[in-house]
Short mmCIF file of C-alpha atoms and ligand atoms in Angstrom, two decimals:
data_model
loop_
_atom_site.label_atom_id
_atom_site.label_comp_id
_atom_site.label_asym_id
_atom_site.label_seq_id
_atom_site.Cartn_x
_atom_site.Cartn_y
_atom_site.Cartn_z
CA MET E 1 98.47 76.42 142.40
CA ASN E 2 96.32 78.47 144.79
CA ALA E 3 93.60 80.82 143.61
CA SER E 4 95.56 83.66 145.21
CA ASP E 5 98.73 82.88 143.24
CA LYS E 6 99.52 85.52 140.66
CA PHE E 7 101.43 84.97 137.41
CA VAL E 8 104.75 86.78 137.56
CA ILE E 9 104.69 87.52 133.83
CA ALA E 10 101.67 87.63 131.49
CA PRO E 11 100.64 84.02 130.70
CA PRO E 12 100.78 83.08 126.99
CA ARG E 13 97.53 83.23 125.06
CA PRO E 14 96.05 79.78 124.53
CA SER E 15 96.34 78.40 121.01
CA ALA E 16 93.08 77.78 119.14
CA VAL E 17 91.64 76.73 115.78
CA ARG E 18 88.38 78.04 114.27
CA VAL E 19 85.50 75.58 114.05
CA HIS E 20 83.35 75.61 110.92
CA GLY E 21 80.04 77.25 111.82
CA GLY E 22 81.47 79.12 114.81
CA GLY E 23 83.51 78.73 117.95
CA LEU E 24 87.14 78.06 118.78
CA PHE E 25 88.78 74.71 119.47
CA PRO E 26 91.42 75.14 122.21
CA VAL E 27 94.70 73.38 121.42
CA ARG E 28 96.40 71.40 124.18
CA ARG E 29 99.04 69.32 122.39
CA VAL E 30 99.95 68.63 118.77
CA PHE E 31 100.92 65.03 118.09
CA CYS E 32 102.17 63.93 114.68
CA ILE E 33 102.80 60.57 113.05
CA GLY E 34 105.54 60.10 110.47
CA LYS E 35 105.85 57.49 107.71
CA ASN E 36 102.14 56.83 107.38
CA TYR E 37 101.80 56.46 103.60
CA ALA E 38 103.91 53.79 101.90
CA ASP E 39 104.65 55.93 98.83
CA HIS E 40 105.94 58.80 101.00
CA VAL E 41 108.11 56.43 103.07
CA LYS E 42 109.61 55.26 99.77
CA GLU E 43 110.29 58.81 98.50
CA MET E 44 112.11 59.56 101.78
CA GLY E 45 114.30 56.49 101.29
CA GLY E 46 112.78 54.40 104.09
CA ASP E 47 111.20 51.00 104.46
CA ALA E 48 107.39 50.99 104.41
CA LYS E 49 107.20 47.97 106.68
CA SER E 50 108.24 49.66 109.92
CA ASP E 51 106.56 47.74 112.73
CA ALA E 52 105.80 50.65 115.07
CA PRO E 53 104.48 54.08 114.14
CA VAL E 54 106.90 57.03 114.42
CA PHE E 55 105.53 59.83 116.61
CA PHE E 56 106.77 63.36 117.20
CA ALA E 57 105.17 66.56 118.44
CA LYS E 58 104.91 70.26 117.76
CA PRO E 59 104.30 72.91 120.41
CA ALA E 60 100.67 74.07 120.65
CA ASP E 61 101.67 77.60 119.69
CA ALA E 62 103.07 76.38 116.34
CA VAL E 63 99.42 76.29 115.17
CA VAL E 64 98.42 79.13 112.84
CA ALA E 65 95.19 79.68 110.93
CA GLY E 66 96.82 80.19 107.54
CA GLY E 67 97.21 83.57 105.88
CA VAL E 68 100.86 84.48 105.51
CA VAL E 69 103.38 82.17 107.17
CA ALA E 70 106.84 83.68 107.52
CA PHE E 71 109.63 81.72 105.83
CA PRO E 72 111.31 80.31 108.95
CA GLN E 73 114.77 81.32 110.04
CA ALA E 74 117.67 78.86 109.87
CA THR E 75 116.66 76.70 106.91
CA GLU E 76 117.45 76.43 103.22
CA ASN E 77 114.89 73.68 102.59
CA LEU E 78 111.35 74.31 103.86
CA HIS E 79 108.93 71.53 102.83
CA TYR E 80 105.14 71.26 102.83
CA GLU E 81 103.42 68.05 104.01
CA GLY E 82 99.65 68.12 103.46
CA GLU E 83 97.86 66.13 106.18
CA LEU E 84 94.52 65.25 107.71
CA VAL E 85 94.37 66.67 111.25
CA VAL E 86 92.18 65.04 113.91
CA ALA E 87 90.86 67.10 116.86
CA LEU E 88 89.98 65.27 120.09
CA LYS E 89 87.04 66.21 122.33
CA SER E 90 87.83 63.60 125.00
CA GLY E 91 90.86 61.71 126.18
CA GLY E 92 92.10 58.57 127.78
CA ARG E 93 94.93 56.08 128.14
CA ASP E 94 95.28 52.57 126.77
CA ILE E 95 92.33 52.87 124.40
CA GLU E 96 91.55 49.36 123.16
CA THR E 97 88.97 49.54 120.39
CA ALA E 98 88.50 51.48 117.16
CA GLY E 99 84.98 52.34 118.33
CA ALA E 100 86.26 53.92 121.55
CA ALA E 101 88.91 55.83 119.56
CA ALA E 102 86.33 57.13 117.07
CA GLU E 103 84.15 58.44 119.91
CA MET E 104 87.03 60.68 121.05
CA ILE E 105 87.05 62.65 117.78
CA PHE E 106 85.59 66.17 117.81
CA GLY E 107 86.32 66.84 114.16
CA TYR E 108 88.77 67.06 111.29
CA ALA E 109 90.80 69.72 109.52
CA ALA E 110 93.27 70.00 106.67
CA GLY E 111 96.72 71.01 107.88
CA CYS E 112 100.34 71.33 106.86
CA ASP E 113 103.24 69.75 108.74
CA LEU E 114 105.81 72.34 107.68
CA THR E 115 109.28 70.82 107.90
CA ARG E 116 112.83 72.12 107.80
CA ARG E 117 113.96 69.18 105.68
CA ASP E 118 117.64 70.06 106.04
CA HIS E 119 117.36 69.86 109.85
CA GLN E 120 115.43 66.58 109.62
CA ALA E 121 118.07 65.01 107.36
CA ALA E 122 120.82 66.09 109.77
CA ALA E 123 118.87 64.75 112.77
CA LYS E 124 118.29 61.39 111.05
CA GLN E 125 122.00 61.17 110.26
CA ARG E 126 123.16 61.75 113.83
CA GLY E 127 120.22 60.01 115.51
CA GLY E 128 119.17 63.27 117.15
CA PRO E 129 115.74 64.71 118.01
CA TRP E 130 113.48 66.27 115.36
CA ASP E 131 112.40 69.35 117.31
CA THR E 132 114.18 71.96 115.19
CA ALA E 133 112.99 70.19 112.01
CA LYS E 134 109.34 70.01 113.02
CA GLY E 135 108.52 72.21 116.01
CA PHE E 136 109.46 75.71 114.87
CA ASP E 137 107.22 78.79 115.03
CA GLN E 138 104.23 78.72 112.65
CA SER E 139 105.07 75.16 111.59
CA ALA E 140 101.45 73.95 111.82
CA PRO E 141 99.01 75.88 109.56
CA ILE E 142 95.51 74.41 110.04
CA GLY E 143 92.22 75.23 108.31
CA GLU E 144 88.84 75.32 110.04
CA ILE E 145 87.81 72.21 111.97
CA LEU E 146 84.71 70.47 110.66
CA ARG E 147 82.71 68.62 113.31
CA ALA E 148 82.86 64.83 112.96
CA ASP E 149 79.11 64.45 112.44
CA ALA E 150 79.24 66.89 109.50
CA ALA E 151 82.43 65.37 108.07
CA GLY E 152 81.08 61.84 107.72
CA ASP E 153 83.42 58.99 106.82
CA MET E 154 86.80 60.64 106.27
CA SER E 155 88.46 57.36 105.26
CA ALA E 156 86.55 57.62 101.97
CA ALA E 157 87.98 61.08 101.19
CA SER E 158 91.13 62.05 99.29
CA LEU E 159 93.80 64.61 100.12
CA SER E 160 95.40 66.91 97.59
CA THR E 161 98.01 69.61 97.95
CA LEU E 162 98.34 72.40 95.40
CA VAL E 163 101.27 74.79 95.26
CA ASN E 164 100.63 77.86 93.09
CA ASP E 165 97.58 75.97 91.68
CA ALA E 166 99.66 72.97 90.52
CA GLN E 167 98.79 69.64 92.13
CA ARG E 168 101.73 68.19 94.04
CA GLN E 169 100.11 65.60 96.34
CA SER E 170 97.06 63.43 95.75
CA ALA E 171 96.08 60.33 97.73
CA PRO E 172 93.02 58.61 99.17
CA LEU E 173 93.09 58.69 102.98
CA SER E 174 92.34 54.96 102.83
CA THR E 175 96.00 54.43 101.82
CA MET E 176 97.27 55.40 105.28
CA ILE E 177 99.36 52.62 106.84
CA TRP E 178 97.91 53.39 110.31
CA SER E 179 94.23 54.39 110.21
CA VAL E 180 92.94 57.25 112.39
CA PRO E 181 91.57 54.91 115.13
CA GLU E 182 94.81 52.89 115.08
CA ILE E 183 96.84 56.10 115.52
CA ILE E 184 94.68 57.15 118.51
CA ILE E 185 95.02 53.68 120.07
CA ALA E 186 98.82 53.68 119.61
CA LEU E 187 99.24 57.25 120.95
CA SER E 188 97.07 56.43 123.99
CA LYS E 189 99.53 53.70 124.93
CA LEU E 190 102.31 56.31 125.10
CA PHE E 191 100.50 59.42 126.41
CA GLU E 192 97.31 60.22 128.25
CA LEU E 193 95.30 61.92 125.52
CA ARG E 194 93.12 64.86 126.55
CA PRO E 195 90.45 67.11 125.07
CA GLY E 196 92.14 69.73 122.88
CA ASP E 197 94.75 67.40 121.46
CA LEU E 198 95.39 67.58 117.70
CA ILE E 199 96.87 64.73 115.70
CA PHE E 200 98.60 65.21 112.32
CA THR E 201 98.09 61.88 110.57
CA GLY E 202 100.97 61.83 108.09
CA THR E 203 101.56 62.90 104.51
CA PRO E 204 101.43 61.03 101.19
CA ALA E 205 104.09 61.21 98.44
CA GLY E 206 104.82 64.44 96.62
CA VAL E 207 106.36 66.59 99.35
CA GLY E 208 108.55 69.43 98.12
CA ALA E 209 110.22 72.73 98.82
CA LEU E 210 108.54 76.11 99.29
CA THR E 211 109.94 79.55 98.61
CA GLN E 212 108.80 83.05 99.42
CA GLY E 213 105.57 83.94 97.63
CA ASP E 214 104.36 80.33 97.15
CA ARG E 215 100.65 79.73 97.71
CA VAL E 216 99.69 76.41 99.31
CA ALA E 217 96.20 74.87 99.33
CA ILE E 218 95.55 71.54 101.05
CA LYS E 219 92.12 70.07 100.31
CA ILE E 220 90.49 66.99 101.81
CA GLY E 221 87.16 65.82 100.46
CA ASP E 222 84.80 68.64 99.50
CA LEU E 223 84.83 70.44 102.81
CA LEU E 224 88.28 70.66 104.42
CA GLU E 225 90.74 73.24 103.23
CA CYS E 226 93.93 74.89 104.53
CA ARG E 227 95.31 77.83 102.59
CA PHE E 228 98.40 79.88 103.29
CA SER E 229 101.24 81.60 101.54
CA ILE E 230 104.92 81.88 102.37
CA GLY E 231 106.02 85.34 103.39
CA ALA E 232 109.39 86.97 103.76
CA HIS E 233 112.19 85.43 105.81
CA ASP E 234 111.44 85.50 109.54
MN1 MN T 301 104.25 64.92 108.44
#
């Protein structure tokens, strides 16, 4: 691209997440891991002892700050999945050590991996891709990012998801099958990670369906929170 080249249509606005205390974190890619809590693998009818992590992705512009999320088109079974989200400030390939992986982390947020469960079930059945199940518009509500130095040791925190004030998910992050550094190491052997990448780290048991008007709150530790409600059909 030359400096003199002009875009032929208006370029899309970059996706971003608010940082606690001020500033915006620019989103490059959104990586997600599936089957990362044994009790959730079990509730989905799988085997907890899978030997390689399952990765998928959402488009960067699926990220929304919360508020009202439109009930997506083309589904009868929209599910919440409360998750810890990791934001990267640096990148790399073939990361080898947990220490090197930890140094790449800018901060953490609470987020929701919204899922069209009916599409995912159909994709699993025919061995097809998960894009329509996972990568639809507004499928990644994320709360403010807390900087890593302020967040402290996230592996000691617990995640809970409340729907209309009733607790539906509750699990210590220490019960992840693949820890945050292990996820970063594994992803870096498949993709060159870069600053701006977000990683959804999987959901514990207790996923369920959402309908119009539902209020969702995902809380991690004392500081991370993602709140949104489900609006009218898109
Ligand atoms: Mn998920």
